[in-house]
Each structure stands twice: as structure tokens, then as C-alpha cells.
Amino acid sequence: MTVRCGPVAGPVPILQDADPLRSTHPWLDVRGLAVAIRSATGIESLIWLTDIAGFTREQAVLTMRQSAWALLAAALPGHPGEPLTAKGAAEEPDA
């Protein structure tokens, strides 16, 4: 999956690169993951990081890229957190 940072047009363009992830992780909520990554890497994040946090554009892009990779890693098995399922949330443990 290509992780693009910075301003992008369209609803969730990161989904166009998600086919390999869909085939290797069919239980994963790929759209939910793409929306989460987009929320961390969109123009709003770039503006906040540069205008409010005072980051340079290069620092902001690096932070957004690290955030995107962290979200991807958190969604995959082997991460100590709970991966996103096709339902868009972690599955409930058996009681």
C-alpha cells in the first residue's frame, strides 16, 4: 500500500492501492483503515501541524508519514492492539 502524505483530492484515494492488502488480509476493514490514514495525512493535518504546532513542512510530512505507518502497523496481526475487522472495530472476545 502506498502511503501518500499531504493534500489529496477525492474521497479516499489511498483505497486504490489497497488490493494487495485486501487479498492477504480479507478480514481487515480496509476502508476504515484508509479513512483513518487519510485523517492523519490530509490537508487538515498538514495545516494544523504547520500553523498550530509550528512544524516546518518537512517535519509535518515526516510526522504524517510516521502516523500513517503506525496506523497500518496497528491494524495488522502481531500488533499488541486490536486490529480492525471487517466490522470496522475490534471483535468482542468470547465471554
XYZ file of N, CA, C and O in Angstrom:
380
model
N 0.842 -1.166 0.000
C 0.000 0.000 0.000
C 0.891 1.234 0.000
O 1.793 1.346 0.806
N 0.652 2.135 -0.898
C 1.388 3.386 -0.955
C 0.802 4.346 0.061
O -0.397 4.544 0.096
N 1.637 4.919 0.889
C 1.168 5.898 1.870
C 1.541 7.275 1.356
O 2.704 7.629 1.283
N 0.530 8.024 0.957
C 0.744 9.375 0.450
C 0.482 10.364 1.568
O -0.489 10.225 2.295
N 1.314 11.364 1.689
C 1.116 12.400 2.704
C 0.958 13.740 2.022
O 1.575 14.002 1.013
N 0.140 14.562 2.614
C -0.084 15.891 2.076
C -1.440 15.972 1.432
O -2.229 15.039 1.479
N -1.730 17.118 0.828
C -3.046 17.340 0.258
C -3.369 16.344 -0.848
O -2.549 16.078 -1.714
N -4.554 15.777 -0.787
C -5.034 14.887 -1.833
C -6.489 15.206 -2.109
O -7.217 15.624 -1.227
N -6.896 15.006 -3.337
C -8.279 15.253 -3.703
C -9.045 13.945 -3.707
O -8.467 12.883 -3.831
N -10.346 14.048 -3.565
C -11.189 12.869 -3.644
C -11.496 12.287 -2.295
O -10.933 12.678 -1.282
N -12.430 11.339 -2.281
C -12.894 10.791 -1.011
C -11.819 10.044 -0.231
O -11.455 10.443 0.843
N -11.291 8.960 -0.741
C -10.244 8.201 -0.058
C -9.351 7.567 -1.118
O -9.416 6.378 -1.373
N -8.478 8.377 -1.767
C -7.679 7.834 -2.865
C -6.715 6.742 -2.451
O -6.266 5.968 -3.277
N -6.406 6.625 -1.172
C -5.479 5.580 -0.731
C -6.065 4.188 -0.986
O -5.336 3.213 -1.084
N -7.379 4.086 -1.135
C -8.019 2.794 -1.390
C -7.585 2.176 -2.714
O -7.609 0.965 -2.861
N -7.179 2.981 -3.679
C -6.793 2.442 -4.980
C -5.574 1.537 -4.877
O -5.361 0.687 -5.732
N -4.776 1.672 -3.835
C -3.580 0.848 -3.663
C -3.795 -0.302 -2.685
O -2.843 -0.963 -2.304
N -5.030 -0.528 -2.272
C -5.294 -1.477 -1.189
C -5.570 -2.903 -1.651
O -5.751 -3.778 -0.811
N -5.610 -3.177 -2.942
C -5.942 -4.525 -3.403
C -5.039 -5.617 -2.834
O -5.538 -6.656 -2.403
N -3.714 -5.439 -2.797
C -2.885 -6.492 -2.193
C -3.238 -6.735 -0.719
O -3.254 -7.877 -0.269
N -3.539 -5.689 0.012
C -3.896 -5.834 1.424
C -5.223 -6.565 1.569
O -5.393 -7.392 2.457
N -6.154 -6.288 0.675
C -7.453 -6.977 0.709
C -7.281 -8.480 0.484
O -7.963 -9.285 1.098
N -6.380 -8.853 -0.407
C -6.219 -10.276 -0.703
C -5.431 -11.005 0.381
O -5.692 -12.167 0.651
N -4.487 -10.340 1.013
C -3.692 -11.009 2.045
C -4.324 -10.928 3.436
O -3.993 -11.731 4.301
N -5.219 -9.964 3.647
C -5.877 -9.769 4.943
C -7.375 -9.545 4.737
O -7.882 -8.448 4.977
N -8.113 -10.563 4.275
C -9.516 -10.370 3.912
C -10.416 -9.956 5.083
O -11.466 -9.378 4.874
N -10.013 -10.202 6.292
C -10.803 -9.846 7.477
C -10.643 -8.376 7.853
O -11.389 -7.839 8.642
N -9.675 -7.703 7.275
C -9.344 -6.335 7.638
C -10.333 -5.336 7.039
O -10.713 -5.452 5.877
N -10.736 -4.364 7.816
C -11.586 -3.274 7.342
C -10.689 -2.275 6.604
O -10.224 -1.303 7.181
N -10.441 -2.532 5.334
C -9.506 -1.734 4.546
C -10.014 -0.302 4.386
O -9.245 0.646 4.496
N -11.309 -0.137 4.153
C -11.845 1.212 4.016
C -11.691 1.985 5.322
O -11.303 3.151 5.323
N -11.986 1.343 6.453
C -11.809 2.001 7.749
C -10.363 2.401 7.979
O -10.081 3.494 8.490
N -9.452 1.525 7.601
C -8.033 1.828 7.723
C -7.645 2.997 6.823
O -6.927 3.907 7.240
N -8.148 2.984 5.595
C -7.844 4.073 4.663
C -8.385 5.410 5.179
O -7.709 6.437 5.068
N -9.569 5.402 5.753
C -10.137 6.628 6.307
C -9.288 7.116 7.482
O -9.002 8.312 7.609
N -8.853 6.194 8.338
C -8.007 6.578 9.471
C -6.685 7.179 8.989
O -6.233 8.203 9.504
N -6.078 6.537 7.987
C -4.817 7.051 7.445
C -5.044 8.405 6.788
O -4.265 9.342 6.980
N -6.127 8.534 6.054
C -6.430 9.815 5.402
C -6.626 10.928 6.441
O -6.194 12.059 6.251
N -7.257 10.596 7.561
C -7.482 11.621 8.588
C -6.167 12.098 9.203
O -6.071 13.225 9.668
N -5.165 11.234 9.188
C -3.860 11.590 9.767
C -2.912 12.213 8.750
O -1.872 12.738 9.129
N -3.277 12.155 7.465
C -2.342 12.612 6.435
C -2.932 13.649 5.492
O -2.290 14.013 4.509
N -4.112 14.117 5.761
C -4.771 15.062 4.867
C -4.326 16.501 5.081
O -3.509 16.817 5.952
N -4.900 17.360 4.297
C -4.560 18.771 4.335
C -4.830 19.383 5.708
O -4.091 20.247 6.180
N -5.882 18.905 6.380
C -6.193 19.437 7.699
C -5.062 19.164 8.682
O -4.686 20.036 9.470
N -4.517 17.965 8.621
C -3.391 17.612 9.492
C -2.160 18.439 9.147
O -1.449 18.916 10.040
N -1.912 18.601 7.862
C -0.768 19.393 7.426
C -0.890 20.836 7.927
O 0.070 21.402 8.470
N -2.056 21.414 7.780
C -2.268 22.791 8.237
C -2.100 22.890 9.747
O -1.441 23.804 10.259
N -2.679 21.951 10.485
C -2.575 22.003 11.941
C -1.120 21.882 12.384
O -0.656 22.632 13.239
N -0.402 20.937 11.794
C 0.989 20.727 12.198
C 1.873 21.932 11.877
O 2.771 22.264 12.655
N 1.613 22.587 10.756
C 2.452 23.741 10.408
C 1.987 25.017 11.097
O 2.803 25.755 11.652
N 0.688 25.285 11.113
C 0.188 26.556 11.654
C 0.038 26.562 13.171
O 0.306 27.575 13.807
N -0.377 25.477 13.746
C -0.620 25.427 15.191
C 0.591 24.863 15.938
O 1.068 25.461 16.907
N 1.090 23.711 15.483
C 2.225 23.085 16.168
C 3.555 23.760 15.833
O 4.543 23.556 16.530
N 3.574 24.534 14.758
C 4.791 25.253 14.393
C 5.843 24.418 13.688
O 7.010 24.815 13.612
N 5.460 23.250 13.162
C 6.401 22.404 12.438
C 6.723 23.022 11.084
O 5.900 23.721 10.496
N 7.913 22.730 10.575
C 8.193 23.046 9.186
C 7.377 22.074 8.342
O 6.893 21.050 8.826
N 7.251 22.363 7.068
C 6.508 21.450 6.187
C 7.168 20.069 6.170
O 6.484 19.053 6.194
N 8.493 20.038 6.149
C 9.212 18.756 6.144
C 8.945 17.972 7.426
O 8.745 16.759 7.387
N 8.955 18.646 8.583
C 8.645 17.977 9.851
C 7.206 17.461 9.857
O 6.936 16.355 10.339
N 6.297 18.266 9.330
C 4.891 17.868 9.291
C 4.696 16.633 8.419
O 4.000 15.688 8.812
N 5.319 16.620 7.249
C 5.190 15.474 6.350
C 5.784 14.221 6.999
O 5.196 13.137 6.926
N 6.923 14.349 7.656
C 7.522 13.202 8.344
C 6.593 12.691 9.442
O 6.370 11.480 9.563
N 6.015 13.583 10.221
C 5.087 13.189 11.289
C 3.865 12.494 10.703
O 3.417 11.461 11.221
N 3.322 13.033 9.625
C 2.147 12.423 8.997
C 2.483 11.044 8.429
O 1.705 10.099 8.551
N 3.653 10.913 7.836
C 4.072 9.613 7.293
C 4.231 8.589 8.427
O 3.789 7.448 8.315
N 4.855 8.998 9.529
C 5.012 8.091 10.674
C 3.659 7.700 11.250
O 3.446 6.549 11.635
N 2.732 8.640 11.293
C 1.380 8.344 11.787
C 0.685 7.330 10.885
O 0.029 6.397 11.369
N 0.817 7.504 9.582
C 0.197 6.576 8.637
C 0.754 5.163 8.802
O 0.005 4.187 8.846
N 2.061 5.048 8.907
C 2.677 3.725 9.092
C 2.272 3.115 10.431
O 2.069 1.904 10.527
N 2.151 3.934 11.460
C 1.733 3.422 12.773
C 0.299 2.896 12.710
O -0.009 1.850 13.296
N -0.576 3.591 12.000
C -1.956 3.119 11.849
C -1.999 1.805 11.080
O -2.742 0.885 11.445
N -1.214 1.700 10.021
C -1.162 0.453 9.256
C -0.640 -0.684 10.121
O -1.221 -1.765 10.172
N 0.446 -0.451 10.841
C 1.020 -1.488 11.703
C 0.029 -1.910 12.785
O -0.091 -3.097 13.102
N -0.702 -0.954 13.334
C -1.659 -1.259 14.403
C -2.831 -2.095 13.903
O -3.453 -2.826 14.673
N -3.131 -2.012 12.627
C -4.261 -2.746 12.072
C -3.919 -4.192 11.724
O -4.816 -4.999 11.504
N -2.650 -4.522 11.691
C -2.232 -5.853 11.261
C -1.985 -6.783 12.442
O -1.678 -6.330 13.538
N -2.104 -8.081 12.227
C -1.856 -9.045 13.296
C -0.432 -8.921 13.819
O 0.476 -8.516 13.108
N -0.266 -9.276 15.064
C 1.048 -9.210 15.679
C 1.264 -7.913 16.426
O 2.230 -7.769 17.164
N 0.380 -6.964 16.241
C 0.459 -5.703 16.973
C -0.232 -5.913 18.312
O -1.233 -6.617 18.396
N 0.284 -5.322 19.393
C -0.331 -5.540 20.697
C -1.747 -4.983 20.819
O -2.487 -5.374 21.700
N -2.150 -4.106 19.922
C -3.512 -3.567 19.957
C -4.484 -4.522 19.294
O -4.161 -5.657 18.963
N -5.687 -4.051 19.077
C -6.711 -4.869 18.441
C -6.860 -4.444 16.987
O -7.161 -3.285 16.716
N -6.651 -5.366 16.026
C -6.762 -4.990 14.619
C -8.208 -4.689 14.229
O -9.137 -5.184 14.856
N -8.379 -3.858 13.208
C -9.708 -3.569 12.689
C -10.219 -4.786 11.943
O -9.509 -5.377 11.148
N -11.452 -5.159 12.201
C -12.066 -6.267 11.475
C -12.948 -5.698 10.381
O -13.108 -4.492 10.259
N -13.549 -6.580 9.618
C -14.441 -6.141 8.549
C -15.623 -5.359 9.107
O -16.279 -4.636 8.388
N -15.904 -5.498 10.394
C -16.993 -4.753 11.012
C -16.562 -3.328 11.343
O -17.365 -2.517 11.746
N -15.267 -3.027 11.213
C -14.790 -1.689 11.475
C -14.367 -1.464 12.911
O -13.997 -0.383 13.300
N -14.410 -2.501 13.725
C -13.987 -2.395 15.115
C -13.412 -3.740 15.533
O -13.641 -4.746 14.892
N -12.703 -3.742 16.607
C -12.127 -4.990 17.095
C -13.254 -5.945 17.489
O -14.284 -5.519 18.005
N -13.056 -7.218 17.198
C -14.076 -8.202 17.573
C -14.135 -8.341 19.082
O -13.127 -8.207 19.778
N -15.324 -8.599 19.580
C -15.536 -8.782 21.009
C -14.950 -10.137 21.408
O -15.150 -11.130 20.704
N -14.252 -10.212 22.540
C -13.768 -11.520 22.987
C -14.927 -12.387 23.449
O -15.970 -11.871 23.865
N -14.735 -13.692 23.335
C -15.789 -14.605 23.818
C -15.924 -14.499 25.321
O -14.937 -14.459 26.039
N -17.182 -14.443 25.804
C -17.430 -14.318 27.239
C -17.468 -15.657 27.903
O -17.680 -16.667 27.366
